[in-house]
């Protein structure tokens, strides 16, 4: 009987760890979530309790040409892609003010 409990423990711990990782991806402080638009990401970052400045929020939300992989290709250096700020004139004004490239 004791052996069965020990065999199930790693599975339970693995399930708990996966649950924490999934829930951790929902916090705004971590950064951009998968399939999230630039406008939504910027609004979430600017609206957090930390009150981030636009440059910090933009750096958190901006995608890179290597798809944000840590170990990118050494042949091409990763470059930031322009923010997609269509339909958000207030964010476009801030991007112009701080010199960030964006698509209209």
PDB file of C-alpha atoms in Angstrom:
ATOM      1  CA  UNK A   1       0.000   0.000   0.000  1.00  0.00           C
ATOM      2  CA  UNK A   2       2.798   2.413   0.857  1.00  0.00           C
ATOM      3  CA  UNK A   3       4.473   1.775  -2.505  1.00  0.00           C
ATOM      4  CA  UNK A   4       1.386   2.925  -4.447  1.00  0.00           C
ATOM      5  CA  UNK A   5       1.369   6.293  -2.671  1.00  0.00           C
ATOM      6  CA  UNK A   6       5.049   6.835  -3.502  1.00  0.00           C
ATOM      7  CA  UNK A   7       4.413   5.981  -7.177  1.00  0.00           C
ATOM      8  CA  UNK A   8       1.620   8.555  -7.431  1.00  0.00           C
ATOM      9  CA  UNK A   9       3.562  11.350  -5.702  1.00  0.00           C
ATOM     10  CA  UNK A  10       5.744  12.326  -8.715  1.00  0.00           C
ATOM     11  CA  UNK A  11       2.684  12.460 -10.940  1.00  0.00           C
ATOM     12  CA  UNK A  12       0.900  14.718  -8.469  1.00  0.00           C
ATOM     13  CA  UNK A  13       3.929  16.977  -8.100  1.00  0.00           C
ATOM     14  CA  UNK A  14       4.258  17.181 -11.878  1.00  0.00           C
ATOM     15  CA  UNK A  15       0.607  18.130 -12.214  1.00  0.00           C
ATOM     16  CA  UNK A  16       1.009  20.776  -9.514  1.00  0.00           C
ATOM     17  CA  UNK A  17       4.107  22.207 -11.212  1.00  0.00           C
ATOM     18  CA  UNK A  18       2.325  22.375 -14.589  1.00  0.00           C
ATOM     19  CA  UNK A  19      -0.642  24.121 -12.986  1.00  0.00           C
ATOM     20  CA  UNK A  20       1.602  26.739 -11.397  1.00  0.00           C
ATOM     21  CA  UNK A  21       3.368  27.402 -14.694  1.00  0.00           C
ATOM     22  CA  UNK A  22       0.050  27.826 -16.507  1.00  0.00           C
ATOM     23  CA  UNK A  23      -1.318  30.160 -13.837  1.00  0.00           C
ATOM     24  CA  UNK A  24       1.935  32.086 -13.731  1.00  0.00           C
ATOM     25  CA  UNK A  25       1.529  32.910 -17.419  1.00  0.00           C
ATOM     26  CA  UNK A  26      -1.573  34.941 -16.587  1.00  0.00           C
ATOM     27  CA  UNK A  27       0.193  37.674 -14.617  1.00  0.00           C
ATOM     28  CA  UNK A  28       0.857  40.971 -16.369  1.00  0.00           C
ATOM     29  CA  UNK A  29       4.319  41.334 -14.838  1.00  0.00           C
ATOM     30  CA  UNK A  30       5.692  38.385 -16.792  1.00  0.00           C
ATOM     31  CA  UNK A  31       5.213  40.060 -20.150  1.00  0.00           C
ATOM     32  CA  UNK A  32       3.615  39.209 -23.420  1.00  0.00           C
ATOM     33  CA  UNK A  33       1.198  36.287 -23.510  1.00  0.00           C
ATOM     34  CA  UNK A  34       0.953  34.016 -26.562  1.00  0.00           C
ATOM     35  CA  UNK A  35      -1.385  35.272 -29.322  1.00  0.00           C
ATOM     36  CA  UNK A  36      -1.861  38.643 -27.594  1.00  0.00           C
ATOM     37  CA  UNK A  37      -1.936  41.806 -29.700  1.00  0.00           C
ATOM     38  CA  UNK A  38       0.585  44.584 -29.167  1.00  0.00           C
ATOM     39  CA  UNK A  39      -2.154  47.053 -28.199  1.00  0.00           C
ATOM     40  CA  UNK A  40      -3.631  44.725 -25.569  1.00  0.00           C
ATOM     41  CA  UNK A  41      -0.206  43.916 -24.151  1.00  0.00           C
ATOM     42  CA  UNK A  42       0.746  47.601 -23.911  1.00  0.00           C
ATOM     43  CA  UNK A  43      -2.539  48.537 -22.251  1.00  0.00           C
ATOM     44  CA  UNK A  44      -2.103  45.742 -19.691  1.00  0.00           C
ATOM     45  CA  UNK A  45       1.494  46.740 -18.970  1.00  0.00           C
ATOM     46  CA  UNK A  46       0.644  50.428 -18.618  1.00  0.00           C
ATOM     47  CA  UNK A  47      -2.353  49.661 -16.405  1.00  0.00           C
ATOM     48  CA  UNK A  48      -0.618  47.456 -13.823  1.00  0.00           C
ATOM     49  CA  UNK A  49      -0.140  48.547 -10.240  1.00  0.00           C
ATOM     50  CA  UNK A  50       3.553  49.113 -11.020  1.00  0.00           C
ATOM     51  CA  UNK A  51       2.602  51.954 -13.446  1.00  0.00           C
ATOM     52  CA  UNK A  52       5.294  51.177 -16.026  1.00  0.00           C
ATOM     53  CA  UNK A  53       6.518  53.900 -18.364  1.00  0.00           C
ATOM     54  CA  UNK A  54       5.872  53.500 -22.089  1.00  0.00           C
ATOM     55  CA  UNK A  55       9.472  52.477 -22.931  1.00  0.00           C
ATOM     56  CA  UNK A  56       9.423  49.678 -20.322  1.00  0.00           C
ATOM     57  CA  UNK A  57       6.005  48.493 -21.460  1.00  0.00           C
ATOM     58  CA  UNK A  58       7.044  48.614 -25.129  1.00  0.00           C
ATOM     59  CA  UNK A  59      10.241  46.658 -24.452  1.00  0.00           C
ATOM     60  CA  UNK A  60       8.180  44.038 -22.623  1.00  0.00           C
ATOM     61  CA  UNK A  61       5.612  43.737 -25.425  1.00  0.00           C
ATOM     62  CA  UNK A  62       7.788  44.153 -28.508  1.00  0.00           C
ATOM     63  CA  UNK A  63       8.441  40.976 -30.477  1.00  0.00           C
ATOM     64  CA  UNK A  64      11.829  40.090 -31.922  1.00  0.00           C
ATOM     65  CA  UNK A  65      12.666  38.763 -35.393  1.00  0.00           C
ATOM     66  CA  UNK A  66      13.920  35.471 -33.889  1.00  0.00           C
ATOM     67  CA  UNK A  67      10.520  34.832 -32.214  1.00  0.00           C
ATOM     68  CA  UNK A  68      12.026  35.667 -28.777  1.00  0.00           C
ATOM     69  CA  UNK A  69      14.118  32.495 -28.584  1.00  0.00           C
ATOM     70  CA  UNK A  70      16.903  32.745 -26.035  1.00  0.00           C
ATOM     71  CA  UNK A  71      19.348  30.834 -28.225  1.00  0.00           C
ATOM     72  CA  UNK A  72      18.779  32.469 -31.595  1.00  0.00           C
ATOM     73  CA  UNK A  73      20.622  32.014 -34.847  1.00  0.00           C
ATOM     74  CA  UNK A  74      24.150  33.360 -34.829  1.00  0.00           C
ATOM     75  CA  UNK A  75      23.973  34.152 -38.551  1.00  0.00           C
ATOM     76  CA  UNK A  76      21.322  36.844 -38.149  1.00  0.00           C
ATOM     77  CA  UNK A  77      21.120  39.181 -35.207  1.00  0.00           C
ATOM     78  CA  UNK A  78      17.613  39.462 -33.775  1.00  0.00           C
ATOM     79  CA  UNK A  79      15.974  42.835 -34.305  1.00  0.00           C
ATOM     80  CA  UNK A  80      12.805  44.255 -32.746  1.00  0.00           C
ATOM     81  CA  UNK A  81       9.734  44.166 -34.971  1.00  0.00           C
ATOM     82  CA  UNK A  82       7.608  47.326 -35.244  1.00  0.00           C
ATOM     83  CA  UNK A  83       4.686  47.446 -32.816  1.00  0.00           C
ATOM     84  CA  UNK A  84       1.269  46.943 -34.407  1.00  0.00           C
ATOM     85  CA  UNK A  85      -0.659  49.933 -33.024  1.00  0.00           C
ATOM     86  CA  UNK A  86      -3.551  50.082 -35.489  1.00  0.00           C
ATOM     87  CA  UNK A  87      -6.618  51.704 -33.975  1.00  0.00           C
ATOM     88  CA  UNK A  88      -4.795  53.101 -30.924  1.00  0.00           C
ATOM     89  CA  UNK A  89      -3.936  56.769 -31.591  1.00  0.00           C
ATOM     90  CA  UNK A  90      -2.984  57.383 -27.952  1.00  0.00           C
ATOM     91  CA  UNK A  91      -0.361  54.622 -28.071  1.00  0.00           C
ATOM     92  CA  UNK A  92       0.817  55.852 -31.493  1.00  0.00           C
ATOM     93  CA  UNK A  93       1.406  59.291 -29.993  1.00  0.00           C
ATOM     94  CA  UNK A  94       3.465  57.777 -27.165  1.00  0.00           C
ATOM     95  CA  UNK A  95       5.442  55.658 -29.647  1.00  0.00           C
ATOM     96  CA  UNK A  96       6.246  58.785 -31.667  1.00  0.00           C
ATOM     97  CA  UNK A  97       7.223  60.632 -28.508  1.00  0.00           C
ATOM     98  CA  UNK A  98       9.711  57.927 -27.457  1.00  0.00           C
ATOM     99  CA  UNK A  99      10.925  57.011 -30.960  1.00  0.00           C
ATOM    100  CA  UNK A 100       9.476  53.492 -31.287  1.00  0.00           C
ATOM    101  CA  UNK A 101       8.663  52.174 -34.739  1.00  0.00           C
ATOM    102  CA  UNK A 102       5.102  50.972 -35.304  1.00  0.00           C
ATOM    103  CA  UNK A 103       2.589  50.154 -38.017  1.00  0.00           C
ATOM    104  CA  UNK A 104      -0.418  52.413 -38.404  1.00  0.00           C
TER     105      UNK A 104
END
